[in-house]
């Protein structure tokens, strides 16, 4: 093996290097690891080459041997800029392949830091983190807990977390005070139907919505339901959904959203587990609700449809002694009655949000009034700090499920600012029309939606299959030479200006109007912020959309247990690409080491499980104190996601601790990570990967893309229907080849 000084060698472009090892620094106490593979992609001769590595090694410490893993994705340029030095030497001096040579010289000091925990210097490692401040020192490992890195807080909360907004003690106060301040502002909008066709949005003002909410609340009370009773809401986003929720908030009922996509079994479980007494449901969801009978009828006594109720449904419900009402009928129940509203405390639970989790039955996450009003104060501080404000004229398209914390947080924020919320019609094929008619200013999405906007990959039957201006890259590549040349020039010009520090609005205002305006119009024409959440957004997609949509494209991170908002990237900060940004100004965050996966929170590049502390945290899992104790330790919520602090103080999600297991040979596998990788194959719709500790291999169930497979068959002269194609060995070989190809690319 070469010494630490013999680290100057030439590499070939796009060369897959195998059988490598890393030279151990003279003073390191850790045994030399063996590197099984390293992918080095170098399409151009520069120092921004991406090094993607997955390193496996054996380490002997404290007279025991354990297997660890380290996964990284970092640029050589960043390594050098951050003063990190290492040496990579080849067991085989002769490298095959042709291509332009490039030299990489990485010195040994980095290895000394990487392998020797004692050399870790917190102050030096964190000196560049300009968007966060340290509020708690790192902690070494104990017998009970692994080591934990320093705790950090947003620089916007350097003098303390923002004080609660005056007058806000509950979710009801959020709505009530906005009604007092903005009574005539349009609040909820729905497409009206004229001659059987959908027309313009018809708006209800804050005061009009308030009056209906009071009627709904009185009707609930007239049925005998009061403070502490659980009320289910089942269906797609709608004005009635919000009104039912606000009525619960007014009278102290606990709102229990029922997932629109979980199916009748999960709905039955939630109704029984939460002891739901009254449920509001979208008209077309009533049949699904009836499928939970008779088991759900132990607690469920009243059903309210957002629309009509058929005689058959009344008869079916009557068999079990339940009452069912249409929306109009229910409003009339409390029309002549009036009830005093109970006093509400910040510590009161206002909603139970059930999460599907990775295995087993859904878990009921208890969200308090304090969680919501604390988050609103944090959002207010964040917006003020980056010179962005939510104003009364802002408009939001509500299409992501209100049963999820992501959309709930956004809508609570819009309500607090007296802004407007318009609802989609619940049909993905009509979403483009809804966007064009509503003209939202804020557009929230999950990465899968934005991937379709970028690549044009479509999914039949899903709401994201008809997104506006879907397939930007396909649209440009299919254009003429002049169109492609102009677009590529405009894109490169604007991106380079943004890299130089220009804000996106000033990077190329003329080209925005001439070249990129069509993209902006595809999203309605008024979008100024695109917020991605729920999963990591690909860096190249984020970069592309930042340029061509003429909007701030931001990534956020959070869980139901943190009531969504935990991290969010900042506007006009291009170095936050590929990250979820720094913590929001109302939480502290740290990393905890995960030794079994090789992640060290005390390393020079801290990696570990993301832990969060703050008043936005949930109050526990309903009826599952055992699970609560597992994830809440010393006030820190353990998210199960693996993060890596970036030089500027942003967090990057790199892995997942949950749902990992060993194969029979002792190899750890994170199947969700594999599913995310293989899901990028354009020829498949979905993939499910499975394995257990009794076998040495994984298996996968793949659903092919009908459109892609039929296109492949046509190109290869195969004439048959889709079902027959799925049985064709040639089609199976094609799909397997595509999966193997991306597997090798991401290896």
XYZ file of C-alpha atoms in Angstrom:
747
model
C 0.000 0.000 0.000
C 1.184 3.489 -0.791
C 2.007 5.903 1.981
C 0.119 9.043 2.879
C 2.555 11.106 0.857
C 2.124 9.277 -2.438
C -1.258 10.740 -3.271
C -0.733 12.319 -6.705
C -2.191 10.279 -9.516
C -4.198 10.688 -12.676
C -7.784 9.613 -13.185
C -9.755 9.105 -16.369
C -13.149 10.704 -17.007
C -16.220 8.700 -15.919
C -13.975 5.950 -14.592
C -15.490 3.482 -12.148
C -12.749 2.703 -9.668
C -12.908 -0.486 -7.691
C -10.753 -2.248 -5.130
C -9.486 0.948 -3.605
C -8.283 1.567 -0.097
C -7.545 4.594 2.025
C -4.178 5.081 3.608
C -4.341 5.325 7.374
C -2.731 8.485 8.769
C 0.225 7.813 11.056
C -1.572 9.058 14.193
C -4.978 7.503 13.567
C -6.128 4.876 16.013
C -8.603 3.408 13.556
C -7.768 0.442 11.375
C -7.476 0.927 7.632
C -10.859 0.519 5.918
C -11.337 -1.081 2.528
C -13.275 0.856 -0.067
C -15.363 -1.450 -2.183
C -16.329 1.049 -4.841
C -16.101 4.700 -5.712
C -17.865 6.397 -8.591
C -16.002 9.346 -10.001
C -17.833 11.328 -12.644
C -15.762 13.952 -14.429
C -17.454 15.177 -17.606
C -15.337 18.331 -17.632
C -11.877 19.235 -16.406
C -12.588 21.180 -13.254
C -12.746 20.875 -9.491
C -16.514 20.549 -9.193
C -16.389 16.843 -9.947
C -18.910 14.939 -7.866
C -17.501 12.089 -5.868
C -20.166 9.618 -4.867
C -18.941 6.978 -2.489
C -20.336 4.281 -0.347
C -17.608 3.003 1.976
C -17.664 -0.190 3.952
C -15.054 -0.928 6.497
C -14.257 -2.833 9.662
C -13.157 -1.008 12.742
C -11.742 -2.462 15.982
C -12.261 -0.302 19.030
C -12.677 -1.122 22.706
C -11.705 -4.775 21.992
C -14.772 -5.337 19.808
C -15.360 -5.468 16.086
C -18.374 -3.975 14.392
C -19.382 -3.186 10.860
C -20.111 0.390 9.897
C -21.140 2.286 6.821
C -20.434 5.737 5.577
C -22.243 7.267 2.613
C -21.239 10.549 1.071
C -21.989 12.782 -1.874
C -19.751 15.784 -1.923
C -17.722 17.823 -4.372
C -13.952 17.878 -4.412
C -14.124 21.655 -4.603
C -16.018 21.801 -1.307
C -13.566 19.415 0.320
C -10.642 21.606 -0.644
C -12.378 24.892 0.222
C -13.240 23.585 3.658
C -9.634 22.665 4.344
C -10.242 18.945 4.389
C -7.464 16.763 3.179
C -7.275 13.071 2.458
C -5.406 10.595 0.345
C -6.789 7.937 -1.911
C -4.465 5.301 -3.284
C -5.163 2.368 -5.544
C -4.410 -1.229 -4.793
C -4.069 -1.599 -8.514
C -1.786 1.058 -9.935
C -2.942 0.475 -13.502
C -6.333 2.024 -14.338
C -8.205 1.036 -17.469
C -10.183 3.351 -19.700
C -9.620 6.286 -21.992
C -10.417 9.945 -21.618
C -9.051 13.262 -20.548
C -6.798 13.013 -17.512
C -7.361 15.077 -14.461
C -5.403 15.316 -11.250
C -6.860 15.240 -7.790
C -4.654 15.763 -4.833
C -6.261 15.193 -1.487
C -3.901 15.344 1.501
C -3.831 13.250 4.640
C -5.034 15.712 7.273
C -8.696 15.092 6.439
C -8.308 11.398 7.187
C -6.803 12.244 10.526
C -9.909 14.268 11.364
C -12.263 11.708 9.858
C -10.934 8.652 11.634
C -9.896 10.186 14.939
C -12.779 11.609 16.937
C -10.380 13.229 19.352
C -9.231 15.599 16.623
C -12.758 16.978 16.126
C -12.842 20.741 16.623
C -16.384 22.044 16.884
C -15.499 25.729 16.666
C -13.429 25.309 13.507
C -15.861 22.950 11.810
C -18.823 25.231 12.414
C -17.122 28.552 11.804
C -18.613 28.838 8.321
C -22.210 28.136 9.327
C -23.502 31.673 8.886
C -27.214 30.854 9.107
C -27.130 29.090 12.479
C -25.722 29.635 15.955
C -24.665 27.068 18.531
C -26.874 26.895 21.631
C -25.715 23.629 23.187
C -22.378 21.813 23.233
C -21.771 18.383 21.747
C -22.028 15.313 23.962
C -19.887 12.191 23.882
C -21.469 8.755 23.767
C -22.643 7.082 26.973
C -23.657 3.525 27.731
C -27.266 4.401 26.975
C -27.019 6.898 24.108
C -24.720 7.496 21.136
C -22.790 10.745 20.799
C -24.654 13.910 19.870
C -23.391 16.906 17.963
C -23.889 20.533 19.015
C -27.421 21.924 18.974
C -28.019 24.827 16.601
C -30.636 27.489 16.153
C -31.533 29.813 13.283
C -29.487 33.007 13.146
C -32.857 34.777 12.998
C -33.468 33.588 16.572
C -30.040 34.492 17.948
C -31.656 36.635 20.653
C -34.254 34.006 21.468
C -37.290 32.426 19.895
C -40.035 34.820 18.770
C -42.612 35.548 21.439
C -46.098 34.135 20.857
C -48.279 36.472 18.832
C -50.398 38.574 21.173
C -53.981 37.399 21.442
C -53.318 33.942 19.997
C -54.017 31.146 22.455
C -55.681 28.614 20.178
C -56.376 27.662 16.567
C -59.783 29.241 16.961
C -58.130 32.577 17.758
C -56.216 32.404 14.460
C -59.472 32.356 12.518
C -61.514 34.578 14.860
C -59.001 37.436 14.903
C -58.619 37.311 11.120
C -62.392 37.622 10.763
C -62.281 40.728 12.960
C -59.378 42.218 10.997
C -60.286 41.165 7.439
C -64.091 40.594 7.448
C -64.589 41.449 3.781
C -61.490 39.755 2.368
C -62.158 36.752 0.119
C -61.273 33.666 2.169
C -62.451 30.450 0.499
C -62.992 30.037 -3.233
C -64.692 27.244 -5.193
C -65.302 26.936 -8.940
C -68.981 27.635 -9.574
C -70.922 25.512 -12.049
C -72.788 27.350 -14.822
C -74.863 25.320 -17.320
C -73.079 22.160 -16.250
C -69.643 23.683 -16.723
C -67.180 25.069 -14.206
C -66.878 28.822 -14.344
C -64.952 31.346 -12.297
C -64.085 31.040 -8.644
C -66.883 32.062 -6.322
C -65.569 33.520 -3.086
C -66.860 33.571 0.460
C -65.522 36.338 2.672
C -64.047 35.791 6.118
C -67.275 37.049 7.709
C -69.458 34.812 5.532
C -67.355 31.772 6.393
C -67.505 32.712 10.083
C -71.306 32.808 10.026
C -71.472 29.303 8.534
C -68.888 28.007 11.019
C -71.057 29.233 13.900
C -74.043 27.371 12.418
C -72.008 24.178 12.025
C -70.793 24.482 15.606
C -74.296 25.006 16.955
C -75.503 21.959 15.034
C -72.671 19.861 16.467
C -73.593 20.953 19.989
C -77.297 20.327 19.357
C -76.397 16.697 18.622
C -74.871 16.447 22.080
C -71.195 16.687 21.151
C -69.006 19.097 23.076
C -65.513 19.800 24.302
C -63.091 16.866 24.002
C -65.218 14.847 21.562
C -63.398 13.548 18.476
C -64.718 14.674 15.101
C -63.534 13.003 11.892
C -63.228 14.802 8.545
C -62.978 12.631 5.445
C -62.562 13.869 1.889
C -60.701 16.048 -0.568
C -59.925 19.665 0.310
C -62.976 21.913 0.184
C -64.572 24.932 1.820
C -66.744 22.583 3.884
C -63.590 20.817 5.132
C -62.237 24.107 6.514
C -65.601 25.123 7.970
C -65.962 21.798 9.781
C -62.436 22.116 11.166
C -63.038 25.658 12.407
C -66.297 24.577 14.048
C -64.319 21.929 15.942
C -61.778 24.571 16.962
C -64.560 26.878 18.172
C -66.181 24.335 20.487
C -63.107 22.451 21.652
C -63.685 19.237 19.692
C -60.601 17.370 18.519
C -60.397 17.359 14.731
C -59.331 13.951 13.366
C -58.527 14.121 9.620
C -59.158 10.829 7.847
C -56.650 10.141 5.091
C -58.231 10.374 1.685
C -56.003 7.569 0.339
C -55.665 5.142 3.247
C -58.703 3.046 2.375
C -61.552 1.665 4.458
C -59.436 -0.564 6.729
C -57.302 2.331 7.962
C -60.375 4.558 8.208
C -62.052 1.925 10.354
C -58.969 1.696 12.577
C -58.728 5.479 13.054
C -62.426 5.890 13.864
C -62.213 3.126 16.457
C -58.795 4.059 17.854
C -59.600 7.776 18.176
C -63.179 7.022 19.298
C -64.665 9.337 16.666
C -68.299 10.183 17.503
C -69.209 12.436 14.574
C -67.736 12.450 11.073
C -67.989 14.914 8.193
C -67.403 13.377 4.772
C -67.275 14.325 1.127
C -70.385 13.083 -0.658
C -68.526 10.517 -2.754
C -66.722 9.212 0.354
C -69.918 8.195 2.141
C -69.850 4.678 0.567
C -66.266 4.223 1.805
C -67.324 5.318 5.261
C -70.176 2.817 5.271
C -67.682 0.019 4.573
C -66.344 0.511 8.098
C -69.669 -0.722 9.499
C -70.395 -2.430 11.839
C -67.003 -2.194 13.610
C -66.830 1.623 13.497
C -70.337 2.018 14.905
C -69.130 1.316 18.433
C -68.208 5.005 18.673
C -69.494 6.674 15.493
C -73.038 7.989 15.936
C -73.463 10.837 13.418
C -72.401 11.311 9.788
C -72.631 14.594 7.886
C -72.229 14.685 4.108
C -70.703 17.752 2.472
C -73.283 17.196 -0.255
C -76.415 15.098 -0.527
C -77.486 11.822 1.072
C -79.422 9.110 -0.764
C -82.440 7.306 0.735
C -80.471 4.053 0.531
C -77.671 5.554 2.621
C -80.146 6.784 5.237
C -81.638 3.308 5.391
C -78.235 1.608 5.712
C -77.089 3.953 8.465
C -80.409 3.589 10.268
C -79.876 -0.163 10.607
C -77.072 0.550 13.060
C -78.882 3.301 14.945
C -76.825 6.140 13.456
C -77.987 9.476 12.050
C -76.857 10.856 8.691
C -77.472 14.370 7.334
C -76.852 16.279 4.152
C -74.912 19.526 4.553
C -78.071 21.619 4.223
C -80.008 19.475 6.695
C -77.237 19.632 9.258
C -76.950 23.438 9.153
C -80.648 23.681 9.968
C -80.272 21.639 13.173
C -78.633 24.443 15.123
C -80.133 27.371 13.262
C -82.313 28.485 16.159
C -79.862 27.584 18.911
C -76.860 29.322 20.422
C -74.051 27.901 22.535
C -71.280 29.582 24.486
C -67.770 28.805 23.310
C -65.521 27.111 25.871
C -62.300 28.740 27.068
C -59.322 27.214 25.306
C -55.753 26.825 26.556
C -52.526 26.697 24.579
C -51.790 23.263 25.982
C -55.124 21.859 24.762
C -54.987 19.249 22.009
C -56.772 20.571 18.925
C -56.183 17.794 16.399
C -55.066 14.192 16.120
C -53.259 13.592 12.835
C -52.698 9.968 11.945
C -49.530 9.031 10.112
C -49.266 5.892 8.055
C -45.751 5.102 9.301
C -43.621 2.379 7.711
C -45.282 -0.660 9.278
C -48.321 -1.492 11.372
C -51.390 0.591 12.118
C -51.398 4.394 11.765
C -50.173 6.401 14.745
C -52.239 9.244 16.170
C -50.077 12.362 16.532
C -51.396 14.752 19.181
C -51.073 18.376 18.041
C -51.724 21.144 20.563
C -52.802 24.742 20.080
C -49.319 25.750 21.179
C -47.700 23.806 18.320
C -49.660 25.764 15.737
C -49.408 29.261 17.213
C -45.686 28.767 17.904
C -45.118 27.836 14.279
C -47.034 30.914 13.099
C -44.755 33.121 15.211
C -41.723 31.402 13.698
C -43.014 31.854 10.151
C -43.641 35.541 10.859
C -40.054 35.996 12.112
C -38.629 34.092 9.145
C -40.544 36.082 6.527
C -39.569 39.383 8.130
C -35.912 38.323 8.263
C -35.696 37.549 4.525
C -37.763 40.572 3.435
C -40.620 38.391 2.251
C -44.135 39.010 3.468
C -47.391 37.183 3.107
C -50.025 39.796 2.284
C -53.801 39.946 2.017
C -53.686 39.691 -1.772
C -51.790 36.401 -1.749
C -53.640 33.400 -3.164
C -53.042 29.708 -2.496
C -54.260 26.677 -4.441
C -55.382 24.012 -1.987
C -54.834 20.599 -3.563
C -52.309 18.819 -1.321
C -54.239 16.839 1.324
C -55.463 18.891 4.273
C -55.115 15.690 6.276
C -51.330 16.213 6.050
C -49.501 18.709 8.222
C -47.744 20.298 5.197
C -50.925 21.724 3.697
C -52.543 22.392 7.074
C -49.622 24.645 8.079
C -49.801 26.600 4.825
C -53.545 27.161 5.097
C -53.351 28.207 8.770
C -50.674 30.726 7.751
C -52.824 32.107 4.921
C -55.835 32.415 7.213
C -53.804 34.301 9.813
C -52.725 36.838 7.168
C -56.217 37.358 5.757
C -55.190 35.858 2.407
C -57.250 33.725 0.019
C -57.483 29.954 -0.451
C -58.957 28.482 -3.626
C -59.763 24.775 -3.901
C -59.052 22.527 -6.843
C -61.859 20.367 -8.206
C -60.239 17.135 -7.069
C -59.393 15.976 -10.593
C -55.794 15.941 -11.812
C -56.901 16.384 -15.398
C -58.481 19.716 -14.427
C -55.660 21.047 -12.276
C -54.120 23.066 -15.110
C -57.437 24.851 -15.607
C -57.767 25.531 -11.881
C -54.284 27.059 -11.800
C -55.018 29.253 -14.787
C -58.299 30.456 -13.333
C -57.122 30.957 -9.743
C -53.675 32.435 -10.503
C -52.053 31.543 -7.154
C -49.059 33.443 -5.812
C -47.746 30.547 -3.703
C -47.490 27.022 -5.113
C -46.708 24.097 -2.819
C -45.809 20.686 -4.153
C -44.090 17.416 -3.385
C -40.933 16.529 -5.383
C -42.775 13.960 -7.471
C -45.014 16.734 -8.812
C -42.092 19.022 -9.610
C -40.220 16.142 -11.239
C -43.125 15.813 -13.666
C -43.018 19.535 -14.392
C -39.341 19.127 -15.199
C -39.229 15.801 -17.044
C -42.755 15.274 -18.284
C -43.046 11.727 -16.926
C -46.755 11.217 -16.401
C -48.834 8.948 -14.245
C -52.338 8.064 -15.317
C -54.950 8.646 -12.667
C -52.785 10.795 -10.403
C -53.244 14.503 -9.852
C -49.720 15.311 -11.049
C -50.128 13.787 -14.505
C -51.610 16.932 -16.031
C -49.438 19.583 -14.484
C -49.042 22.874 -16.330
C -46.187 23.030 -18.769
C -45.264 19.462 -17.783
C -42.062 18.192 -19.316
C -40.043 21.393 -19.642
C -36.974 19.508 -20.838
C -39.011 17.503 -23.340
C -40.742 20.634 -24.563
C -37.451 22.397 -25.199
C -35.676 19.404 -26.756
C -38.557 18.888 -29.190
C -38.401 22.512 -30.352
C -36.506 23.876 -33.306
C -32.817 24.731 -33.370
C -33.412 28.453 -32.787
C -35.779 27.816 -29.888
C -33.372 25.428 -28.177
C -30.393 27.699 -28.735
C -32.172 30.754 -27.334
C -33.491 28.838 -24.344
C -30.118 27.283 -23.515
C -28.395 30.652 -23.800
C -30.981 32.326 -21.576
C -30.793 29.530 -19.026
C -26.983 29.565 -18.828
C -26.844 33.354 -18.720
C -29.349 33.651 -15.878
C -27.885 30.757 -13.894
C -24.383 32.207 -14.129
C -25.646 35.570 -12.893
C -27.389 33.861 -9.986
C -24.156 32.056 -9.149
C -22.425 35.434 -9.063
C -24.804 36.530 -6.320
C -27.555 38.262 -8.291
C -31.063 37.740 -6.953
C -33.212 35.760 -9.351
C -35.417 38.765 -10.160
C -32.368 40.808 -11.185
C -30.377 38.033 -12.859
C -31.992 38.519 -16.294
C -35.237 40.534 -16.210
C -35.370 40.898 -20.000
C -34.897 37.180 -20.638
C -37.503 36.432 -17.987
C -40.057 38.310 -20.089
C -38.903 37.074 -23.495
C -37.964 33.440 -22.813
C -39.265 32.239 -19.465
C -42.644 33.975 -19.311
C -44.422 30.997 -20.897
C -43.250 28.788 -18.059
C -44.506 31.308 -15.518
C -47.868 31.527 -17.300
C -48.116 27.741 -17.172
C -48.267 28.027 -13.381
C -50.925 30.732 -13.553
C -48.687 33.731 -14.159
C -48.464 35.070 -10.598
C -46.479 32.436 -8.679
C -43.574 34.004 -6.803
C -42.742 31.155 -4.399
C -42.653 27.412 -5.040
C -42.270 25.384 -1.856
C -41.326 21.717 -2.063
C -41.778 19.402 0.888
C -42.389 15.825 2.065
C -39.239 14.425 0.376
C -35.896 15.679 -1.006
C -36.063 17.458 -4.361
C -33.358 16.576 -6.887
C -30.708 19.264 -7.083
C -30.807 19.555 -10.878
C -34.601 19.899 -10.835
C -34.448 22.556 -8.127
C -31.738 24.490 -9.977
C -33.634 24.282 -13.259
C -36.918 25.464 -11.761
C -35.242 28.329 -9.911
C -34.157 29.693 -13.266
C -37.090 29.041 -15.591
C -40.105 29.625 -13.302
C -38.952 33.120 -12.274
C -39.865 32.174 -8.702
C -38.183 31.400 -5.422
C -37.931 27.607 -5.319
C -37.481 26.499 -1.718
C -37.249 23.155 0.021
C -38.724 22.496 3.423
C -38.495 19.611 5.841
C -40.688 18.488 8.675
C -42.857 15.701 9.967
C -46.330 15.457 11.400
C -44.679 15.171 14.813
C -42.992 18.562 14.320
C -46.130 19.995 12.712
C -44.370 20.222 9.367
C -42.062 23.224 9.627
C -38.571 22.384 10.910
C -36.121 23.422 8.184
C -36.619 25.580 5.099
C -34.173 26.955 2.552
C -33.953 30.697 2.026
C -34.691 32.841 -1.053
C -31.804 33.804 -3.354
C -29.312 31.517 -1.599
C -28.032 29.359 -4.440
C -25.607 27.516 -2.178
C -28.634 25.941 -0.482
C -29.407 23.889 -3.582
C -30.031 20.285 -2.637
C -30.639 21.110 1.018
C -33.670 21.852 3.175
C -32.037 24.995 4.541
C -31.374 25.995 8.162
C -33.774 25.438 11.074
C -36.824 27.668 11.286
C -36.590 30.316 14.053
C -38.664 28.364 16.585
C -36.742 25.083 16.962
C -33.313 23.812 17.941
C -31.747 21.026 15.904
C -28.848 18.634 16.308
C -27.511 15.369 14.913
C -27.150 12.157 16.892
C -24.637 9.537 15.766
C -25.917 6.291 14.256
C -22.990 3.869 14.744
C -24.678 0.912 13.060
C -24.879 2.930 9.833
C -21.482 4.592 10.178
C -22.819 8.108 10.731
C -20.861 10.206 13.214
C -22.301 13.463 14.543
C -18.864 14.407 15.886
C -17.001 13.987 12.606
C -15.578 16.965 10.741
C -18.546 16.599 8.400
C -21.292 15.873 10.943
C -23.775 13.212 9.886
C -26.421 11.553 11.989
C -30.071 11.292 12.901
C -31.839 14.649 12.862
C -33.201 15.567 16.286
C -35.495 18.526 16.969
C -36.572 20.376 20.109
C -39.135 23.166 20.459
C -42.710 24.092 21.285
C -43.959 23.020 17.851
C -43.386 19.368 18.749
C -46.316 17.028 19.148
C -47.572 16.087 22.599
C -47.204 12.350 22.034
C -48.815 9.445 20.210
C -52.437 8.893 21.192
C -52.736 5.798 23.391
C -49.126 4.832 22.562
C -46.932 6.082 25.368
C -44.425 3.343 24.526
C -43.841 4.755 21.040
C -43.710 8.283 22.422
C -40.876 7.334 24.775
C -38.947 5.787 21.886
C -38.802 8.991 19.854
C -38.872 11.681 22.569
C -35.670 11.510 24.623
C -34.685 14.386 26.930
C -37.017 16.683 25.021
C -35.460 15.814 21.642
C -37.650 14.302 18.945
C -35.754 11.708 16.914
C -36.978 11.996 13.328
C -35.504 8.788 11.926
C -33.985 10.754 9.026
C -30.235 11.053 8.512
C -28.922 14.554 7.874
C -25.626 16.262 7.168
C -24.796 19.829 8.198
C -23.572 21.894 5.263
C -20.873 24.614 5.493
C -23.451 27.424 5.490
C -25.631 25.888 8.204
C -28.139 24.192 5.939
C -29.267 20.634 6.491
C -29.057 17.997 3.782
C -31.128 14.826 4.012
C -28.877 11.940 2.961
C -30.454 8.751 4.295
C -33.128 7.267 6.482
C -32.677 5.396 9.713
C -36.158 3.990 9.747
C -37.001 0.819 7.881
C -33.459 -0.534 7.769
C -32.480 -4.110 8.422
C -29.649 -6.576 7.946
C -29.590 -9.213 5.268
C -28.404 -12.642 6.285
C -24.764 -11.780 5.535
C -24.906 -8.880 8.013
C -25.268 -6.150 5.396
C -27.515 -3.217 6.376
C -30.117 -2.216 3.796
C -32.361 0.875 3.687
C -35.065 -0.221 1.276
C -36.732 3.196 1.055
C -33.497 4.636 -0.289
C -33.380 1.900 -2.940
C -37.017 2.527 -3.827
C -36.301 6.236 -4.282
C -33.393 5.439 -6.615
C -35.195 2.850 -8.747
C -38.332 5.029 -8.913
C -36.360 7.400 -11.138
C -36.560 4.898 -14.007
C -38.975 6.469 -16.547
C -40.333 3.082 -17.652
C -41.856 2.195 -14.280
C -44.710 3.652 -12.246
C -43.792 2.284 -8.829
C -41.556 -0.208 -7.076
C -41.695 -2.022 -3.752
C -38.489 -3.549 -2.390
C -38.539 -6.261 0.261
C -36.012 -8.292 2.200
C -35.506 -9.933 5.557
C -32.701 -11.116 7.776
C -33.128 -14.742 6.733
C -32.103 -14.236 3.105
C -29.004 -12.855 1.419
C -30.855 -10.965 -1.305
C -33.698 -8.524 -1.952
C -36.776 -8.890 -4.107
C -38.848 -6.186 -5.779
C -42.352 -5.820 -7.164
C -42.426 -3.395 -10.101
C -45.382 -1.716 -11.809
C -44.397 -0.735 -15.374
C -45.499 2.503 -17.025
C -48.189 1.690 -19.583
C -47.239 4.593 -21.825
C -43.495 3.895 -21.706
C -43.851 0.137 -22.203
C -46.217 0.501 -25.142
C -43.836 3.022 -26.714
C -40.941 0.569 -26.294
C -43.024 -2.234 -27.819
C -43.891 -0.086 -30.834
C -40.233 0.780 -31.406
C -39.306 -2.898 -31.224
C -42.052 -4.137 -33.513
C -44.062 -5.856 -30.799
C -47.800 -5.593 -31.350
C -49.918 -6.669 -28.380
C -51.992 -5.272 -25.530
C -50.560 -3.969 -22.253
C -51.536 -6.996 -20.166
C -49.798 -9.325 -22.597
C -46.745 -7.067 -22.606
C -46.462 -7.463 -18.845
C -46.180 -11.223 -19.371
C -43.694 -10.921 -22.244
C -40.173 -12.030 -21.271
C -38.683 -9.419 -23.603
C -40.527 -6.644 -21.784
C -39.396 -8.022 -18.430
C -35.798 -8.079 -19.655
C -36.123 -4.489 -20.833
C -37.446 -3.299 -17.459
C -34.753 -5.242 -15.591
C -32.083 -3.738 -17.835
C -33.355 -0.220 -17.104
C -33.344 -0.913 -13.370
C -29.829 -2.344 -13.530
C -28.637 0.660 -15.489
C -29.736 3.233 -12.909
C -28.532 0.955 -10.126
C -25.036 1.040 -11.593
C -25.257 4.800 -12.129
C -26.202 5.432 -8.499
C -23.910 2.779 -7.028
